[in-house]
mmCIF file with all atom_site columns, C-alpha atoms in Angstrom:
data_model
loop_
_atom_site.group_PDB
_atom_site.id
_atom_site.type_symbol
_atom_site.label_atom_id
_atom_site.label_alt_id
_atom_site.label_comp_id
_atom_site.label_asym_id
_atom_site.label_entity_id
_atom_site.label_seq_id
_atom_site.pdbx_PDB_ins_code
_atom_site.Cartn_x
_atom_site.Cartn_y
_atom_site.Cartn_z
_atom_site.occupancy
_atom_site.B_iso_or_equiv
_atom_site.pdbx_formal_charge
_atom_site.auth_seq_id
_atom_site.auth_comp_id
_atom_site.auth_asym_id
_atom_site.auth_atom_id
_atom_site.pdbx_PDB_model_num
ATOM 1   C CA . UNK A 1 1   ? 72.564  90.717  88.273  1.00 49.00 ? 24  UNK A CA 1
ATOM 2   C CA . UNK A 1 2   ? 71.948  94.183  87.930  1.00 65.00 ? 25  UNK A CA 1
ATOM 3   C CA . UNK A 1 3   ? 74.243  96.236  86.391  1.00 81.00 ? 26  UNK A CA 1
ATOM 4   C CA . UNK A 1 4   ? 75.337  100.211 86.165  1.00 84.00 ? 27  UNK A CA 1
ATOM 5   C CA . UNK A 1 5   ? 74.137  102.220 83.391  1.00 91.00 ? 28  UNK A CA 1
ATOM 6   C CA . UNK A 1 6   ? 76.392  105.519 81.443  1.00 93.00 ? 29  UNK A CA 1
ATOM 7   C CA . UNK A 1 7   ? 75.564  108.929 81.400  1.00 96.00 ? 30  UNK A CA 1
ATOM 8   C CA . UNK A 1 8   ? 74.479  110.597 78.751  1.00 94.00 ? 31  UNK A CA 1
ATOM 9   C CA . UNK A 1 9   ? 75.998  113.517 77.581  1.00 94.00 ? 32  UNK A CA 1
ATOM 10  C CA . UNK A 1 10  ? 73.116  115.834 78.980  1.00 96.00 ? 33  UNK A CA 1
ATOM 11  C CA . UNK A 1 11  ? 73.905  114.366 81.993  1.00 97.00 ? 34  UNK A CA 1
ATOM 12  C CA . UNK A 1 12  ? 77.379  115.118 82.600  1.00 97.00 ? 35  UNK A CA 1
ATOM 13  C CA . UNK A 1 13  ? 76.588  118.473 81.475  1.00 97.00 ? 36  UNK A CA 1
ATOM 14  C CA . UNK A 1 14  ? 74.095  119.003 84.022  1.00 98.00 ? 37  UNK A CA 1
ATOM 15  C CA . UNK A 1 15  ? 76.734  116.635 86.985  1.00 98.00 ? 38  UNK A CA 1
ATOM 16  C CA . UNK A 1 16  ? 79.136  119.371 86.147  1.00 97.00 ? 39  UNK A CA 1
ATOM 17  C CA . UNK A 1 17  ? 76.996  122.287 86.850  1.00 98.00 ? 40  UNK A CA 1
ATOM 18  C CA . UNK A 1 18  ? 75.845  121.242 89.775  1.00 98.00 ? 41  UNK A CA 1
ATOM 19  C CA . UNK A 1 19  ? 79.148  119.722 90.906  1.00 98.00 ? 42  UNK A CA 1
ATOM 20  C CA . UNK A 1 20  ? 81.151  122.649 93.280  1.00 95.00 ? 43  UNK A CA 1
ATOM 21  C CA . UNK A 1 21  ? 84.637  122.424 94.395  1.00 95.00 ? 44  UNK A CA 1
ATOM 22  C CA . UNK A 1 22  ? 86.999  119.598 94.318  1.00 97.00 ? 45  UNK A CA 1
ATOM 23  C CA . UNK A 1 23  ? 83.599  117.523 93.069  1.00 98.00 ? 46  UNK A CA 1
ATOM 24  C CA . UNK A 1 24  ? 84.051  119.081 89.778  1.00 97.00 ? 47  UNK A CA 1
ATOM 25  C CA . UNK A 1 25  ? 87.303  118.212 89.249  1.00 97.00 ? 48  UNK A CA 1
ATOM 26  C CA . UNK A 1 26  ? 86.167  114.768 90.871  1.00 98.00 ? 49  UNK A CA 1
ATOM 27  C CA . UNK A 1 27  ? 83.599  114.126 88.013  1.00 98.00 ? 50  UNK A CA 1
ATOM 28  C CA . UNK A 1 28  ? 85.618  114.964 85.674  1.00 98.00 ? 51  UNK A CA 1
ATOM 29  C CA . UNK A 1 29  ? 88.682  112.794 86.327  1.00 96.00 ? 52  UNK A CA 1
ATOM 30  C CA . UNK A 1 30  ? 85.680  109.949 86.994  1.00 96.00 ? 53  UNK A CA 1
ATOM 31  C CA . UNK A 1 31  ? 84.602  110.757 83.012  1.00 96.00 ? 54  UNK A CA 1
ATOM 32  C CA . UNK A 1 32  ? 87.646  111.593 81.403  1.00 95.00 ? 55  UNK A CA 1
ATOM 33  C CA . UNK A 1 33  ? 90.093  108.509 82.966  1.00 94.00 ? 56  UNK A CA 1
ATOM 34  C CA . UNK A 1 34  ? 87.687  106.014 84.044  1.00 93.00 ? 57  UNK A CA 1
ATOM 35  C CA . UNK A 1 35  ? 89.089  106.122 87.714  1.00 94.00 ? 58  UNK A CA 1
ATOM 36  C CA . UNK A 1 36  ? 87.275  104.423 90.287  1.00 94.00 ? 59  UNK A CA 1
ATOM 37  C CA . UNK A 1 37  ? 86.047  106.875 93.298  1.00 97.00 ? 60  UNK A CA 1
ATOM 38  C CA . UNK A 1 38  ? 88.876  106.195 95.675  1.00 96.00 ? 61  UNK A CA 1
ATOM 39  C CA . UNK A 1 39  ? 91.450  107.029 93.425  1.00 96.00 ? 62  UNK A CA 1
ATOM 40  C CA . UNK A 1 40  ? 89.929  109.686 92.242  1.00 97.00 ? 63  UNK A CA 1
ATOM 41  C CA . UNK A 1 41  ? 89.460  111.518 95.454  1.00 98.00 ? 64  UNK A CA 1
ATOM 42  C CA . UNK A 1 42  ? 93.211  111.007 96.992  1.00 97.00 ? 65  UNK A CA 1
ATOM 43  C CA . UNK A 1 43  ? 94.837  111.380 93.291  1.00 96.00 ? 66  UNK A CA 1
ATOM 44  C CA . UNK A 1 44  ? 98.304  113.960 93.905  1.00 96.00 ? 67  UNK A CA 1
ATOM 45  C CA . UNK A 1 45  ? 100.059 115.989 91.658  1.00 95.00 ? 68  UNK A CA 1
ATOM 46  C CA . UNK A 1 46  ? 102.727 114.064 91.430  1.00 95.00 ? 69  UNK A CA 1
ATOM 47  C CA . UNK A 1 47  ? 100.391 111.434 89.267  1.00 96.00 ? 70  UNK A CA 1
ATOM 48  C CA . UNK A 1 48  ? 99.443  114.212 86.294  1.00 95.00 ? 71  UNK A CA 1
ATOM 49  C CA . UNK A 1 49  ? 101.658 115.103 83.823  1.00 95.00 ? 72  UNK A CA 1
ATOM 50  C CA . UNK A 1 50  ? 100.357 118.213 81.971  1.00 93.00 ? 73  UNK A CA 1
ATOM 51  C CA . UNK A 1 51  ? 103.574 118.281 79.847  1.00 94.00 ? 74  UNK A CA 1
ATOM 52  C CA . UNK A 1 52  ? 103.674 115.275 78.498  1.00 96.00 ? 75  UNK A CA 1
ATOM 53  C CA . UNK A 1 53  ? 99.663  115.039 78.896  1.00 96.00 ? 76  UNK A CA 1
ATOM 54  C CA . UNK A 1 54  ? 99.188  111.781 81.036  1.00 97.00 ? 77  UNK A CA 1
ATOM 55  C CA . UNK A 1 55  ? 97.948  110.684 84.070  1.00 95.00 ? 78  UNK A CA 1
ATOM 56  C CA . UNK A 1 56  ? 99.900  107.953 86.355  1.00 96.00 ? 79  UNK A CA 1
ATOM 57  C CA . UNK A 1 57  ? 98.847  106.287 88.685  1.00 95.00 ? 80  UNK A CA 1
ATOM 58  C CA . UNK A 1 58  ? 98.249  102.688 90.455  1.00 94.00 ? 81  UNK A CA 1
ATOM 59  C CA . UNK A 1 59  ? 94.825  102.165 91.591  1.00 93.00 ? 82  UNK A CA 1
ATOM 60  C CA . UNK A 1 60  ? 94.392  100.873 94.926  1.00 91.00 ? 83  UNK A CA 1
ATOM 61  C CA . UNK A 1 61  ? 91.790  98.183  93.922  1.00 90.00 ? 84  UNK A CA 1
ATOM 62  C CA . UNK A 1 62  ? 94.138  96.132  91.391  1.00 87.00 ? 85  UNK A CA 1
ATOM 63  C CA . UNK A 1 63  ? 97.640  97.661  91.633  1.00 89.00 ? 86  UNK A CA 1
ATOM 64  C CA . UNK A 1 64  ? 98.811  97.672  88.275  1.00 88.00 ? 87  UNK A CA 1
ATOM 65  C CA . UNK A 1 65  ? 99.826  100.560 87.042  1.00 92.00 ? 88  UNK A CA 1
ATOM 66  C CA . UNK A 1 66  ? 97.802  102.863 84.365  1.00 91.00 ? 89  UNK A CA 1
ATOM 67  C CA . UNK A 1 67  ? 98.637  105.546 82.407  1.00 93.00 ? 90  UNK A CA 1
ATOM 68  C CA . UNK A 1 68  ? 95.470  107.502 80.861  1.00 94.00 ? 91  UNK A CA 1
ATOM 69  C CA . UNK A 1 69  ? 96.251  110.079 77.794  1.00 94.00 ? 92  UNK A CA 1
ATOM 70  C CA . UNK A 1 70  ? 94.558  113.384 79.758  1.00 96.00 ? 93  UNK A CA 1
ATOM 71  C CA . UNK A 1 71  ? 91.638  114.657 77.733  1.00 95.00 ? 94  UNK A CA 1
ATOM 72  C CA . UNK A 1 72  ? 91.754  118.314 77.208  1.00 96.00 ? 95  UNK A CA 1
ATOM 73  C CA . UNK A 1 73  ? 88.929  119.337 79.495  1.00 96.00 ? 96  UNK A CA 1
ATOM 74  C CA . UNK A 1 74  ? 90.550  117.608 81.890  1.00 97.00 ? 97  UNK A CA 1
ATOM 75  C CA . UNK A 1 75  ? 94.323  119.063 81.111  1.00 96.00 ? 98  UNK A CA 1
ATOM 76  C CA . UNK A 1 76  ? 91.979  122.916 80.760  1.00 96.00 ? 99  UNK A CA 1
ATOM 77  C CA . UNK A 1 77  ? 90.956  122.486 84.254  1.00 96.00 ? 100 UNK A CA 1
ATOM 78  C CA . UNK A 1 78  ? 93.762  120.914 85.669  1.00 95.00 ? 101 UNK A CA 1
ATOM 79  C CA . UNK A 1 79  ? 96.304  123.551 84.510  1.00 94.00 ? 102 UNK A CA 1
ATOM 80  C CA . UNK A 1 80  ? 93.497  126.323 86.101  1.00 92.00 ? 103 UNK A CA 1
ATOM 81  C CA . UNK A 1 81  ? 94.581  125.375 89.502  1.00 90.00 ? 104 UNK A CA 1
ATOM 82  C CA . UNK A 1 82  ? 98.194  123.105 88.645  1.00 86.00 ? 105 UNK A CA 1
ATOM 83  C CA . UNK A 1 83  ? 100.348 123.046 91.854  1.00 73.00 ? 106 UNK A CA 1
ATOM 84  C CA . UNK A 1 84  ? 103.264 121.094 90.489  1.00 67.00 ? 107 UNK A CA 1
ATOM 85  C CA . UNK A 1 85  ? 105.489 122.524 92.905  1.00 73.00 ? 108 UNK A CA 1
ATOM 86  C CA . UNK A 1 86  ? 103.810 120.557 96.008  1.00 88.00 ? 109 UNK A CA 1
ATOM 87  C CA . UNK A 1 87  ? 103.867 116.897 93.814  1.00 89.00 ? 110 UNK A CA 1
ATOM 88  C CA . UNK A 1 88  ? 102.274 115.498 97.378  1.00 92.00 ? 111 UNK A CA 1
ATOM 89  C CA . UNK A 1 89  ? 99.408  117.854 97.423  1.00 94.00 ? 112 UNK A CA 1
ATOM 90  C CA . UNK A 1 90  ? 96.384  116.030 96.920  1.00 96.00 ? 113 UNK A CA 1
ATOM 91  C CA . UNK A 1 91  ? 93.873  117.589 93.407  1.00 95.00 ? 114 UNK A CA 1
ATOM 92  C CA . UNK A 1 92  ? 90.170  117.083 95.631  1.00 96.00 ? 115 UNK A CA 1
ATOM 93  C CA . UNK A 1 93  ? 91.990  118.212 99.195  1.00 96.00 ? 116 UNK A CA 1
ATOM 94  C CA . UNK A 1 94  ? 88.658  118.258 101.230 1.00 96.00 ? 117 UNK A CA 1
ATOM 95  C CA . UNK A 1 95  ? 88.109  114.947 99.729  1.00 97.00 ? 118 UNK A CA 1
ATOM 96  C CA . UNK A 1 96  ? 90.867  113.082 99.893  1.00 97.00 ? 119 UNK A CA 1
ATOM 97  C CA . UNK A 1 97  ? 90.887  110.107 102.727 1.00 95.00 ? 120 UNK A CA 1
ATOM 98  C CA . UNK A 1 98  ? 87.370  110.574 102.811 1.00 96.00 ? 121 UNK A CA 1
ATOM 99  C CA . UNK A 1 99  ? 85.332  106.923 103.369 1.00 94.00 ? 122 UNK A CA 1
ATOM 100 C CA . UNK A 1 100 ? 83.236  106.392 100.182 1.00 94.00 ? 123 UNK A CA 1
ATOM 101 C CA . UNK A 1 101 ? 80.465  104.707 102.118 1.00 91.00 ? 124 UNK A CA 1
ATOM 102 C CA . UNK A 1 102 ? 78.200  105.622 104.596 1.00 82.00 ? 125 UNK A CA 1
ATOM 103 C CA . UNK A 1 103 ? 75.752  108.168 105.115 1.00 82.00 ? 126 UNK A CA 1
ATOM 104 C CA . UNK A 1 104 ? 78.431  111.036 105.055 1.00 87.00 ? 127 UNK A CA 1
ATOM 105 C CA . UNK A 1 105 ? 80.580  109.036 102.274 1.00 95.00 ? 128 UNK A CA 1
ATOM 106 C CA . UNK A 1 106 ? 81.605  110.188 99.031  1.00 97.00 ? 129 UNK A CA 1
ATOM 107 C CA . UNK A 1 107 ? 78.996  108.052 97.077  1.00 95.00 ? 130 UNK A CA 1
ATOM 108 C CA . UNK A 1 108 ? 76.190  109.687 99.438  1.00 94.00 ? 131 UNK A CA 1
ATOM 109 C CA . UNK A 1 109 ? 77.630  112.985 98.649  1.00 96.00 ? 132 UNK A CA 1
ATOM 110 C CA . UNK A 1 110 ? 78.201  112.042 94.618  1.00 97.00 ? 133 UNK A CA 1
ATOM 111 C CA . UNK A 1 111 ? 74.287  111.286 95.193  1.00 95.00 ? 134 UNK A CA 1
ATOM 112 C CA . UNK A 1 112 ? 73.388  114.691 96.369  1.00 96.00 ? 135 UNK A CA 1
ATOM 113 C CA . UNK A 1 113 ? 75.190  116.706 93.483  1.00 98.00 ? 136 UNK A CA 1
ATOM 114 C CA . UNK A 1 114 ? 72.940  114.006 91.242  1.00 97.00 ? 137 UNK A CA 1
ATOM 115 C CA . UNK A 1 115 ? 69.276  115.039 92.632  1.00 97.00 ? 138 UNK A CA 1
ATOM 116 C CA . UNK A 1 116 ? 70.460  118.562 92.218  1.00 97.00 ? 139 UNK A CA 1
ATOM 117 C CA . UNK A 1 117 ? 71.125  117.929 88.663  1.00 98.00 ? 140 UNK A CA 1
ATOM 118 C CA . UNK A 1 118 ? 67.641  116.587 88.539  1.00 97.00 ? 141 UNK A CA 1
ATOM 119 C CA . UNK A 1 119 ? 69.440  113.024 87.575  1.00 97.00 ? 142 UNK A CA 1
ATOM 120 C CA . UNK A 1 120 ? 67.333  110.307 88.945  1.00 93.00 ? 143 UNK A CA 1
ATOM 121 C CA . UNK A 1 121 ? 69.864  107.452 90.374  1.00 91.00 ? 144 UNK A CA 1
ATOM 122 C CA . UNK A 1 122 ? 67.340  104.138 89.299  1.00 89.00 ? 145 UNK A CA 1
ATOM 123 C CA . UNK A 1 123 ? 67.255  102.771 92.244  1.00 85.00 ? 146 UNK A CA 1
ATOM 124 C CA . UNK A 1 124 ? 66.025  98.930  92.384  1.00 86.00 ? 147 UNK A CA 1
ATOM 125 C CA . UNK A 1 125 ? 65.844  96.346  95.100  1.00 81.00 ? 148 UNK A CA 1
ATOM 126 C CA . UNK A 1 126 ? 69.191  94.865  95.586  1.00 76.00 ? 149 UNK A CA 1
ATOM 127 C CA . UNK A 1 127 ? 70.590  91.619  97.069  1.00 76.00 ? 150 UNK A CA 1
ATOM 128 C CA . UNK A 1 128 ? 68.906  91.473  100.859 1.00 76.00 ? 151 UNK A CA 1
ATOM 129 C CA . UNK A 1 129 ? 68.176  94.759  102.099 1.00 77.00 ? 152 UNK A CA 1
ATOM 130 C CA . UNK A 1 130 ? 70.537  96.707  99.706  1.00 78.00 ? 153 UNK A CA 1
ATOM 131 C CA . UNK A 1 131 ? 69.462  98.952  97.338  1.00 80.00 ? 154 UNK A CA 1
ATOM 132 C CA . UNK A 1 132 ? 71.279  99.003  93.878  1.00 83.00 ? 155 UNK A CA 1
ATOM 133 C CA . UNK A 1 133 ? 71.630  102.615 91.890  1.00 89.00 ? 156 UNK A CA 1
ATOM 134 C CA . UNK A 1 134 ? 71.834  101.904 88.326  1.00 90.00 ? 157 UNK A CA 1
ATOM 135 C CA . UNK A 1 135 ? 73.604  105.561 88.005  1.00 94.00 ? 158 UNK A CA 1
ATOM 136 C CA . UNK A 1 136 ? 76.375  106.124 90.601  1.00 94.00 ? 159 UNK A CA 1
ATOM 137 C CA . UNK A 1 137 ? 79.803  107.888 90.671  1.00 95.00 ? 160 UNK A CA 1
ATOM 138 C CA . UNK A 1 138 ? 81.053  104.169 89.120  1.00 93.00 ? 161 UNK A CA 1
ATOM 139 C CA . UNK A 1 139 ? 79.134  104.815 85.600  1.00 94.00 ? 162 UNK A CA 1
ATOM 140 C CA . UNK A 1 140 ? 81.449  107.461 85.436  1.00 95.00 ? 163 UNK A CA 1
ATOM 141 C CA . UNK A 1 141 ? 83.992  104.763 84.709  1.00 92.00 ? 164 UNK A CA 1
ATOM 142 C CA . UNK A 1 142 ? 81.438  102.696 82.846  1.00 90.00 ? 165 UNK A CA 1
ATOM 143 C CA . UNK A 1 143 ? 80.390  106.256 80.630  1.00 92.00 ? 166 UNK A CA 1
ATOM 144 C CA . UNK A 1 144 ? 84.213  106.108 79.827  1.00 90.00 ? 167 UNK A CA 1
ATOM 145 C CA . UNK A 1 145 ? 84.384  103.039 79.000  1.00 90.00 ? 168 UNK A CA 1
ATOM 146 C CA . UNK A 1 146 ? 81.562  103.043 76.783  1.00 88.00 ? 169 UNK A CA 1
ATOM 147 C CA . UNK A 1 147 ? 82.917  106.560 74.764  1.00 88.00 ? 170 UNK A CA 1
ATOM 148 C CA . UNK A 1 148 ? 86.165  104.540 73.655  1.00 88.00 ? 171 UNK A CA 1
ATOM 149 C CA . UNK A 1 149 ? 84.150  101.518 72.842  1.00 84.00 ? 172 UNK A CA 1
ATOM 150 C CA . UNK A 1 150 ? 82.534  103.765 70.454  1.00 87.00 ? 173 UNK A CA 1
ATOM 151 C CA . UNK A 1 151 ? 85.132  105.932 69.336  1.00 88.00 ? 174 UNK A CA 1
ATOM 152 C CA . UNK A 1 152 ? 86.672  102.328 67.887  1.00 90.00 ? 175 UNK A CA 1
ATOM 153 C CA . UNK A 1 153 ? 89.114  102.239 70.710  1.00 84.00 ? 176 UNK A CA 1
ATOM 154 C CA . UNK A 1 154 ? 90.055  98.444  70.913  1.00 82.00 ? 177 UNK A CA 1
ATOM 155 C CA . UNK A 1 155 ? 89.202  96.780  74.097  1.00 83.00 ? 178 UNK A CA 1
ATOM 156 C CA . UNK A 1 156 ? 92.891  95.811  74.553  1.00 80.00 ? 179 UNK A CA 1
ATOM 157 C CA . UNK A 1 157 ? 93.968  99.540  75.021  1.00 83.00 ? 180 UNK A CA 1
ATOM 158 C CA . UNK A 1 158 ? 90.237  99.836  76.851  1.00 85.00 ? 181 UNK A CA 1
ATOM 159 C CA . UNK A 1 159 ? 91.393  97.466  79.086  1.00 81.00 ? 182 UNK A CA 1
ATOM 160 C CA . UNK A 1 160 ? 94.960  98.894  79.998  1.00 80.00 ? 183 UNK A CA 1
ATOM 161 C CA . UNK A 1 161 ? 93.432  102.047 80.317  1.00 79.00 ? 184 UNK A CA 1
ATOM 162 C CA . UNK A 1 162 ? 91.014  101.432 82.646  1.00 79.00 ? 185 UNK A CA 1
ATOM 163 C CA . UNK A 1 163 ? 93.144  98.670  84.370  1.00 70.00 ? 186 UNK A CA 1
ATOM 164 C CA . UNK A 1 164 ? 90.508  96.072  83.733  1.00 63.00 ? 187 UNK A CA 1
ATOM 165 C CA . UNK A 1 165 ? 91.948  92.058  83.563  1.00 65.00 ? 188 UNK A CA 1
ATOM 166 C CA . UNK A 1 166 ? 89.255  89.741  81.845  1.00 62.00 ? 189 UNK A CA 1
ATOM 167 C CA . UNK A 1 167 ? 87.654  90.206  78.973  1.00 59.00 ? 190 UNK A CA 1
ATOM 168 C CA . UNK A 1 168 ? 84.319  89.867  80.810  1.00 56.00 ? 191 UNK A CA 1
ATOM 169 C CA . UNK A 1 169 ? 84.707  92.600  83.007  1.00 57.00 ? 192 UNK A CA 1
ATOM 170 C CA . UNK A 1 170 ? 85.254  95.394  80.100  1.00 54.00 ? 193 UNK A CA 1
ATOM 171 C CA . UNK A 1 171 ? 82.643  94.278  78.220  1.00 63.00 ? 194 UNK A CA 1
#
């Protein structure tokens, strides 16, 4: 029953500087919207609305639409590179349709731009043979979570916003 932790602060910080490429814009869509890997990765244009300042989209995992209010880090950066006039172009191009498993998989890679920023993962023994991180490109969602939960958000909005169902799972 183990079960992810959030970054702090320090942390993202430190993700971000390390981060290069379409992995910065990755970790910050992961922080800022509470988007699960996947949909993070293969997220298009034609989901972000810089005008009206939301992001659209149906994760793959539950499909049920969500619409996220885009934080202004996120809308800075976004509108840095904004290709609005290709609304199919994926945001993480050299990411996109990439397996997040594996060796060579997106959470293996999310892992490398970790050690670099000297975050240690908290690794414990799993079910089996598995290994379970405790820190992982998913406590992005969790860090999210956790910053509305503070911030006084209600867990009603927490849940539509980060497409969550039960009670139980948003806790």
């Amino acid at each position: 029953s183990s079960r992810r932790e959030c970054f702090e602060p320090d942390q993202i910080a430190a993700l971000l500087q390390s981060a290069q490429g379409d992995w910065k814009t990755m970790v910050l869509f992961g922080y800022y919207t509470g988007a699960r890997l996947s949909d993070c990765a293969n997220m298009k244009w034609q989901n972000v609305d810089l005008v009206q300042g939301v992001l659209d989209f149906t994760p793959r995992k539950t499909a049920t639409r969500v619409v996220v209010p885009i934080h202004p880090v996120l809308g800075a950066h976004l509108a840095s590179f904004a290709n609005t006039a290709q609304p199919k172009m994926f945001l993480c191009p050299s990411l996109a349709g990439k397996p997040t498993c594996g060796n060579n998989g997106l959470s293996a890679q999310f892992k490398q731009i970790m050690e670099r920023a000297g975050i240690d993962a908290r690794t414990e023994p799993g079910l089996g043979i598995r290994r379970f991180a405790k820190l992982s490109f998913h406590s992005l969602r969790h860090s999210f979570n956790s910053a509305l939960a503070n911030a006084g958000v209600s867990q009603e909005v927490r849940m539509k916003l980060t497409g969550h169902r039960s009670d139980a799972v948003n806790a």
